[in-house]
Structure formats: C-alpha cells, structure tokens
Short mmCIF file of C-alpha atoms in Angstrom, two decimals:
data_model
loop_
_atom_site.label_atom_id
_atom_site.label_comp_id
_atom_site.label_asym_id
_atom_site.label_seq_id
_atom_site.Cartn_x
_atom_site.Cartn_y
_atom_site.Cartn_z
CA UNK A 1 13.00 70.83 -74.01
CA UNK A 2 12.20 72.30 -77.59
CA UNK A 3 10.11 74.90 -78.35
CA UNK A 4 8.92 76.43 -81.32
CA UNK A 5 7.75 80.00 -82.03
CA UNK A 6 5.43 80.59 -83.67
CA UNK A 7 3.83 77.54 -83.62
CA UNK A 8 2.29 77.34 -86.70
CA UNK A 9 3.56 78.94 -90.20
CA UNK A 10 2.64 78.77 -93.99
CA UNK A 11 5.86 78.26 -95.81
CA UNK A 12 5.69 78.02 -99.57
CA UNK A 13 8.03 76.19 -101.64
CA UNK A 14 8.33 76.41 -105.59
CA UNK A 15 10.73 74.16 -108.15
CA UNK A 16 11.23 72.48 -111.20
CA UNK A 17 13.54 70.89 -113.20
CA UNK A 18 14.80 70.29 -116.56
CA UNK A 19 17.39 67.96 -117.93
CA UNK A 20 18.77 66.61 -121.96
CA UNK A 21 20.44 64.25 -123.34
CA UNK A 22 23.49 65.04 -126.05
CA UNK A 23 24.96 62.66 -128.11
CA UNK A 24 28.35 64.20 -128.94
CA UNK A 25 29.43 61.26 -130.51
CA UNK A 26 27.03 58.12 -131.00
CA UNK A 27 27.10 55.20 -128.99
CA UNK A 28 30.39 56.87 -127.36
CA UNK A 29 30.01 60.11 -125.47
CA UNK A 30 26.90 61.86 -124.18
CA UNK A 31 26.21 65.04 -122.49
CA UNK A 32 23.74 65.59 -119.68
CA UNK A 33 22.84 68.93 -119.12
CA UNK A 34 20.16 69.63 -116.05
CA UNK A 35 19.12 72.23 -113.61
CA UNK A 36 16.74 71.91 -110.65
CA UNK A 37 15.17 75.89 -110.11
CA UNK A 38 13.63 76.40 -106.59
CA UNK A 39 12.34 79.31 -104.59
CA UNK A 40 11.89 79.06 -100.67
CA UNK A 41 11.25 81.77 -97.98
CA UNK A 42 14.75 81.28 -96.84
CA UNK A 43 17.15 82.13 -99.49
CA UNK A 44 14.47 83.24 -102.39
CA UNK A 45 15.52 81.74 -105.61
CA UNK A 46 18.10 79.00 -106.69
CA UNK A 47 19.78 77.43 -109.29
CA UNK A 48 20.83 73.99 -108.71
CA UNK A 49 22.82 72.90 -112.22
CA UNK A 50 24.11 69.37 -113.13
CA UNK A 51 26.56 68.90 -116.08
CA UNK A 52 27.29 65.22 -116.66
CA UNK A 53 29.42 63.49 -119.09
CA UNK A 54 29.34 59.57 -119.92
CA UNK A 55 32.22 57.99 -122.20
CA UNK A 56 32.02 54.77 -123.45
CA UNK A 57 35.45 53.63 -124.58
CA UNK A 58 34.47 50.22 -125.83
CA UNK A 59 31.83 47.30 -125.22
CA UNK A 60 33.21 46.54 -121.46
CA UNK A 61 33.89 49.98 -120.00
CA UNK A 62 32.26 53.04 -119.15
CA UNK A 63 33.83 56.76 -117.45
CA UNK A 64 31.83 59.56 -116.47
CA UNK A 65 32.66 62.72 -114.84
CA UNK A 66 30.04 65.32 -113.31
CA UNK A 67 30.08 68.74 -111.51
CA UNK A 68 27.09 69.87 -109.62
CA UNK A 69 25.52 72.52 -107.14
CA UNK A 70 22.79 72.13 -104.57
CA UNK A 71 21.64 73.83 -101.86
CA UNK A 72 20.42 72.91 -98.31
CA UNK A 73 17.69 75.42 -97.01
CA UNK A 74 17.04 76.11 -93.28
CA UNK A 75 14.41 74.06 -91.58
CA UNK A 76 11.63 75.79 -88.76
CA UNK A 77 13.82 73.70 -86.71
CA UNK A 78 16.97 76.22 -87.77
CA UNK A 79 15.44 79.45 -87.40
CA UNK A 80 12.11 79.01 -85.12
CA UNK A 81 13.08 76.47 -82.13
CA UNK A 82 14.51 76.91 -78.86
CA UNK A 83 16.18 74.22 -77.25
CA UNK A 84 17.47 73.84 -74.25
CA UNK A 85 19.87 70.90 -74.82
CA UNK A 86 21.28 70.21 -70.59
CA UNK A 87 22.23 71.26 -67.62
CA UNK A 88 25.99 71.66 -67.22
CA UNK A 89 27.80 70.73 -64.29
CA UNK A 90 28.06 74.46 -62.77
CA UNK A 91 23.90 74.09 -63.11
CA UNK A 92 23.90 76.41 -66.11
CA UNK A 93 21.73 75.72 -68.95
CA UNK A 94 22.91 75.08 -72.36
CA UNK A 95 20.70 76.61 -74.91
CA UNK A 96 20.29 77.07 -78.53
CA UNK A 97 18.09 79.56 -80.46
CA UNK A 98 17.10 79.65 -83.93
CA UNK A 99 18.25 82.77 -86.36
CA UNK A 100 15.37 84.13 -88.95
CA UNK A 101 18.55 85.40 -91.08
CA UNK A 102 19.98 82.06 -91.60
CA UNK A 103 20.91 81.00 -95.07
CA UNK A 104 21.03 77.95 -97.21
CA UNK A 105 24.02 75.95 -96.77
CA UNK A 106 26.16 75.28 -100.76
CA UNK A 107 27.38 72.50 -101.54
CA UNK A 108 29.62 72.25 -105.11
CA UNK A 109 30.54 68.82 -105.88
CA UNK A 110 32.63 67.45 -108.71
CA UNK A 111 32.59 63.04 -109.46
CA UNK A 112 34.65 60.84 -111.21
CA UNK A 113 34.01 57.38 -111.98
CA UNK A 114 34.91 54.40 -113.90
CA UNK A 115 33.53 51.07 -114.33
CA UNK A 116 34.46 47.99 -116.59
CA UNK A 117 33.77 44.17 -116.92
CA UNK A 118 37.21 42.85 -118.03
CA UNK A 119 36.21 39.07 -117.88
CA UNK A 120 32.96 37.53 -118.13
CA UNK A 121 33.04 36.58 -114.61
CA UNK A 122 34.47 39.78 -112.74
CA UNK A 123 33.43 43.53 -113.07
CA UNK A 124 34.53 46.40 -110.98
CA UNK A 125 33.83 50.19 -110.28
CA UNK A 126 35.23 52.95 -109.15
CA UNK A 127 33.68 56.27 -107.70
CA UNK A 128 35.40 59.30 -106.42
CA UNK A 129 34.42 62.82 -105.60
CA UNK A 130 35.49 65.98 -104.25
CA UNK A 131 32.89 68.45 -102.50
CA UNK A 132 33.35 72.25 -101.59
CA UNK A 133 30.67 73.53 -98.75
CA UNK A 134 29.96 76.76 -98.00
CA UNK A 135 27.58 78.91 -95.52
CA UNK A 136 27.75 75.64 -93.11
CA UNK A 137 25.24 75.90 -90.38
CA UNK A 138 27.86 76.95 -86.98
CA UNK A 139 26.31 77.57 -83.24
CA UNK A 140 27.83 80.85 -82.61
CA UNK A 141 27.94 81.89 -78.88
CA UNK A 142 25.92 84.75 -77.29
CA UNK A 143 26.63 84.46 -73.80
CA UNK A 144 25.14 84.28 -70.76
CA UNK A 145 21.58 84.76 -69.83
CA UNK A 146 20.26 85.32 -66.58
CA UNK A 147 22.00 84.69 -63.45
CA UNK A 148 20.38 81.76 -61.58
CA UNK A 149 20.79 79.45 -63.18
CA UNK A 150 22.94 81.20 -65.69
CA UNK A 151 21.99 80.38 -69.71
CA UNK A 152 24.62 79.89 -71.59
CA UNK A 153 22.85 80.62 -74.97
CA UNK A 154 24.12 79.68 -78.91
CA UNK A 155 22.22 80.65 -82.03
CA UNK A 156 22.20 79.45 -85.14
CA UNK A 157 24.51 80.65 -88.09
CA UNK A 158 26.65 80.22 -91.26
CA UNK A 159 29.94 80.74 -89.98
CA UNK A 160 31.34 77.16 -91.31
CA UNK A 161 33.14 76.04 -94.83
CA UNK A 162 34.75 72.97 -95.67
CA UNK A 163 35.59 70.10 -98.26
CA UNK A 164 35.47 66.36 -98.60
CA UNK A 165 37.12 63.83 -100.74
CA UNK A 166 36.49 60.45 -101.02
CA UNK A 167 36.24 57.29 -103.07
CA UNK A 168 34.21 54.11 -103.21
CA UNK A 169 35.54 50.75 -104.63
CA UNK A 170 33.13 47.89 -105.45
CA UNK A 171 33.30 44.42 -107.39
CA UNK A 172 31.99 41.81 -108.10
CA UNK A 173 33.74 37.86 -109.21
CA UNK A 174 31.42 35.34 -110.15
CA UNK A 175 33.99 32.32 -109.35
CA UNK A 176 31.74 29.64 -110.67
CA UNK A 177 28.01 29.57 -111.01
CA UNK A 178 26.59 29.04 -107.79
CA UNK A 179 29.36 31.35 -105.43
CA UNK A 180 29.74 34.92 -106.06
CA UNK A 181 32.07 37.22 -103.73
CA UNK A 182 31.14 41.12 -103.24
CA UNK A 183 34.15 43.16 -101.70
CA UNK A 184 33.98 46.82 -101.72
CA UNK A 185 36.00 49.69 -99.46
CA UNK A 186 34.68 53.21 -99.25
CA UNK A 187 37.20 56.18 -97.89
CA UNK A 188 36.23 59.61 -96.55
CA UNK A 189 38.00 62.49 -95.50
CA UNK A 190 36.20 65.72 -94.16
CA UNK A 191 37.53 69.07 -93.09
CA UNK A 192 35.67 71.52 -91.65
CA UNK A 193 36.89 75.40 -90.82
CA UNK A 194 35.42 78.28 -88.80
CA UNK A 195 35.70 81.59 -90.23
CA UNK A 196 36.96 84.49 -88.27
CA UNK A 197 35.18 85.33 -85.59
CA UNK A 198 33.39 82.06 -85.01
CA UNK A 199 32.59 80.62 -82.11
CA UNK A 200 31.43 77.29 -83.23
CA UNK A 201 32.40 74.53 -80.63
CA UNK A 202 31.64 71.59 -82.08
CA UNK A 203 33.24 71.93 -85.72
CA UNK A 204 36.58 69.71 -84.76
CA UNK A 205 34.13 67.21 -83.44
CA UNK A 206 32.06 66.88 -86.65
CA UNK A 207 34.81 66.09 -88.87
CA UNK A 208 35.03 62.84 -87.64
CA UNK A 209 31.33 62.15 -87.16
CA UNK A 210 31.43 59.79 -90.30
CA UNK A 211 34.29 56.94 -90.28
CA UNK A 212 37.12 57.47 -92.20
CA UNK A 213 37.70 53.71 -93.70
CA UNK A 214 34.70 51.18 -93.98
CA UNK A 215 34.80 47.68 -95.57
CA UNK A 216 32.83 44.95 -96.91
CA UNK A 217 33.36 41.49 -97.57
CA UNK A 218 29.98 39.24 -98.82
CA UNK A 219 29.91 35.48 -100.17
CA UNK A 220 27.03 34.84 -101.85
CA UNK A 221 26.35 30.67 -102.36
CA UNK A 222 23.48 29.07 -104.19
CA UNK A 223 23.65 25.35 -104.20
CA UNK A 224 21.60 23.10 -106.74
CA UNK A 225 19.77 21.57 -103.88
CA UNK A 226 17.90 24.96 -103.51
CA UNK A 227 19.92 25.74 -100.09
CA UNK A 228 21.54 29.20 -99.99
CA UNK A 229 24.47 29.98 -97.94
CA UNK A 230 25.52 33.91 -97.61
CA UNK A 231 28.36 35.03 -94.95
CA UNK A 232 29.51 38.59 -94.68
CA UNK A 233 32.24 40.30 -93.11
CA UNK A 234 32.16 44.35 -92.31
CA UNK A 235 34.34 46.93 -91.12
CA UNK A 236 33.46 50.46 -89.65
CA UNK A 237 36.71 52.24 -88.56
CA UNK A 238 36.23 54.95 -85.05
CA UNK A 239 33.96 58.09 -84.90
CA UNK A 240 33.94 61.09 -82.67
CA UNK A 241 30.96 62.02 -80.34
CA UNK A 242 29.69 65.09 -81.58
CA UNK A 243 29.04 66.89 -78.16
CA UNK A 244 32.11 65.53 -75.95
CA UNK A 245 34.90 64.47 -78.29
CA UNK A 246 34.34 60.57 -76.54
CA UNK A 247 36.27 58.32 -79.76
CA UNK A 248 33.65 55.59 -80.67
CA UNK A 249 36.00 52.84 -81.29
CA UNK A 250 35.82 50.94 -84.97
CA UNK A 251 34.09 47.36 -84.72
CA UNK A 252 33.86 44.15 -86.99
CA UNK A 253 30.17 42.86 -88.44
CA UNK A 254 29.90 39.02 -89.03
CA UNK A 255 26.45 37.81 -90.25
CA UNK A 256 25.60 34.35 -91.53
CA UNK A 257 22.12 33.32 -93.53
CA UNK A 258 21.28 29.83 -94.25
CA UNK A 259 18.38 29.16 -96.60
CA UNK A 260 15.89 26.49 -98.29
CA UNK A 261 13.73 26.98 -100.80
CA UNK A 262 11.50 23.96 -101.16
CA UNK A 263 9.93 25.62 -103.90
CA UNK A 264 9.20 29.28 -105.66
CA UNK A 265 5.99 29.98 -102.86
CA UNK A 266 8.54 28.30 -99.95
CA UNK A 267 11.41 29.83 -98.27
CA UNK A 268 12.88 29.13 -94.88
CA UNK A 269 16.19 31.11 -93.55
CA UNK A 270 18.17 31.35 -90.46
#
C-alpha cells in the first residue's frame, strides 16, 4: 500500500531557457551555447548549461561534440509517500519512507558523434557518450519497527554515484530503389557505487537493469505493384530483476508486415 502525507501540497516550479547560435567559421563550424535556469522547492535554484559544437568537414560529413548538466529533482513520491512494498517470508514488512531533505540527483554528460554519407546509396552514424551521476537516489536502512510483525523500514536518500558509457551505431544502404536495409547496434555499460556508509541494497542489481548489447536488423521492400514487404530481426541481450537479482534471459524479435496499397486513400497490411 502507498500512502502519501500530506495529501495535498502547492509546489511551485520556475524556469527558462536561453540558447545561440555561433558561426566560428561559415558553413563549417558552429557553436551552441544554452542554459536551462530552474528553481524548485527541492534544491532551490539550478543551472542546467549545454555547450555544443557542430563541424562540417565537407559536403558528406558532419562531427559534433557536446558537454552538458541537468538535474533530476525529487518527486512527492520521493519525499512524501510511504510504501509498504511486501511481506517477507519471516512475516516482516518491508517498508519505504520518503526523506523531506532529499536532493536533486546530477547528471554531467559529455557526446561525441559522427555521421557521413560516403555513397549515394549508404550513410552511417555514430553516437557515443560518457555520463557522470551524482547524489543518486539510494534506500538507506533504518531498521526495525515494531515487533509484531516487525517493519523493516528504508528511507529515501542520495547516497549513490556512478557513470555510463555507451555508443549507438546506425545505417542505412539503399541497395536498389525499392529495398532498403536498416542495421543498427547500441552498447551500454553502467556502474553504480555506494558511498561509505550506505546501505543501499539494490545498487548491484540496478546496474544491469538496462541490457548491455541490443541489435537491430530491418528490410524495408517496396515493389512497383504497390505491395510492401518489411521483415525485421531484434536482439535484447539479459537484464537483472531489480528486487531479487532473478537474470532475465536475452531474447530474439522477428516481425513480418505485408502490405497493398490499392491506391493513396487504400491500404491493407498483415
């Protein structure tokens, strides 16, 4: 059950943003330079910046780099609710409390990317980043509650840091013109850490609540004769239940979609 105290609340919220455009040098290299300003009742005020740079090499390639800050701000849900989550198997309840002093969670994150059309037919792109998180919402244990049934009671807190890297490959070859083929691959590592004193059960568990390797495979085929044939092929490698540790084994994705359109008003798929 969840409960949430009080039950109702005025929260006020306040932001803006501002961004330009610099041509360092024309039709080559520009500079983005934004910042998103916000105030909330959590953390008071914050400065979000974005710093982005685009280079143009020639007529068939682009690279861009970025570094960026942003914030995530507690929810009611965070710092008002109770929830009792279960009944473990010595009949003690599991419980979690909200914390009033909980801050935003930080998040710096620094991109790479490059993209280019080498042949008429076939373009490609490349994304990559690197993220540094700090004040990560932890459950921090309090102990027991009560005696029967004994409560074993977490609150909220900010006892978590981490990083992520990761990269995303997509393309696209236009083999003649009615079949196109889509592959793309995207890889993510995360690593999460509990500072000293933390409690935090679940942190091991969360690194591995996104999949680590995921592909994509999609034929795209658009006959003369107005039938369409698409077939696609994906790829989600294992996960990691977040409360038990259970490994959610990885799985395939096959999907095939027949079409006919009779006309531009008409279309009939399978």
């Amino acid at each position: 059950t969840t409960t949430v105290s009080p039950a109702d609340c005025d929260l006020q919220l306040y932001g803006g943003f501002v961004q330009d455009t610099f041509g360092i040098v024309p039709d080559k290299l520009d500079l983005i330079v934004g910042t998103k300003l916000e105030h909330n009742r959590y953390s008071g005020f914050e400065i979000m910046p974005n710093v982005r740079a685009v280079w143009r090499p020639d007529s068939q390639s682009t690279v861009w780099a970025a570094v960026s800050r942003a914030i995530r701000m507690p929810s009611r849900f965070d710092t008002d609710m109770l929830l009792r989550l279960a009944t473990l198997p010595d009949n003690s309840i599991l419980t979690i409390v909200g914390n009033r002093d909980l801050d935003s969670e930080r998040l710096l994150a620094y991109e790479f990317g490059y993209r280019a059309q080498p042949r008429k037919d076939f373009s490609f792109d490349i994304a990559s980043f690197y993220n540094v998180y700090d004040d990560l919402k932890s459950f921090e244990l309090i102990g027991l509650q009560g005696a029967d049934p004994s409560e074993l009671r977490f609150i909220s807190s900010n006892k978590l840091y981490g990083q992520t890297y990761g990269a995303e490959v997509n393309a696209q070859w236009r083999i003649n013109d009615w079949w196109t083929i889509l592959p793309s691959y995207t890889f993510l590592q995360m690593n999460l850490y509990k500072r000293h004193g933390s409690t935090d059960p679940l942190s091991k568990a969360a690194e591995h609540q996104s999949p680590m390797h995921q592909f994509s495979m999609r034929s795209m085929m658009n006959f003369r004769s107005k039938w369409e044939l698409d077939i696609g092929l994906r790829y989600v490698d294992h996960i990691t239940a977040l409360v038990d540790g259970t490994r959610i084994p990885g799985y395939f994705v096959a999907d095939v979609r027949l079409g006919w359109r009779p006309s531009a008003k008409w279309e009939f798929a399978v």
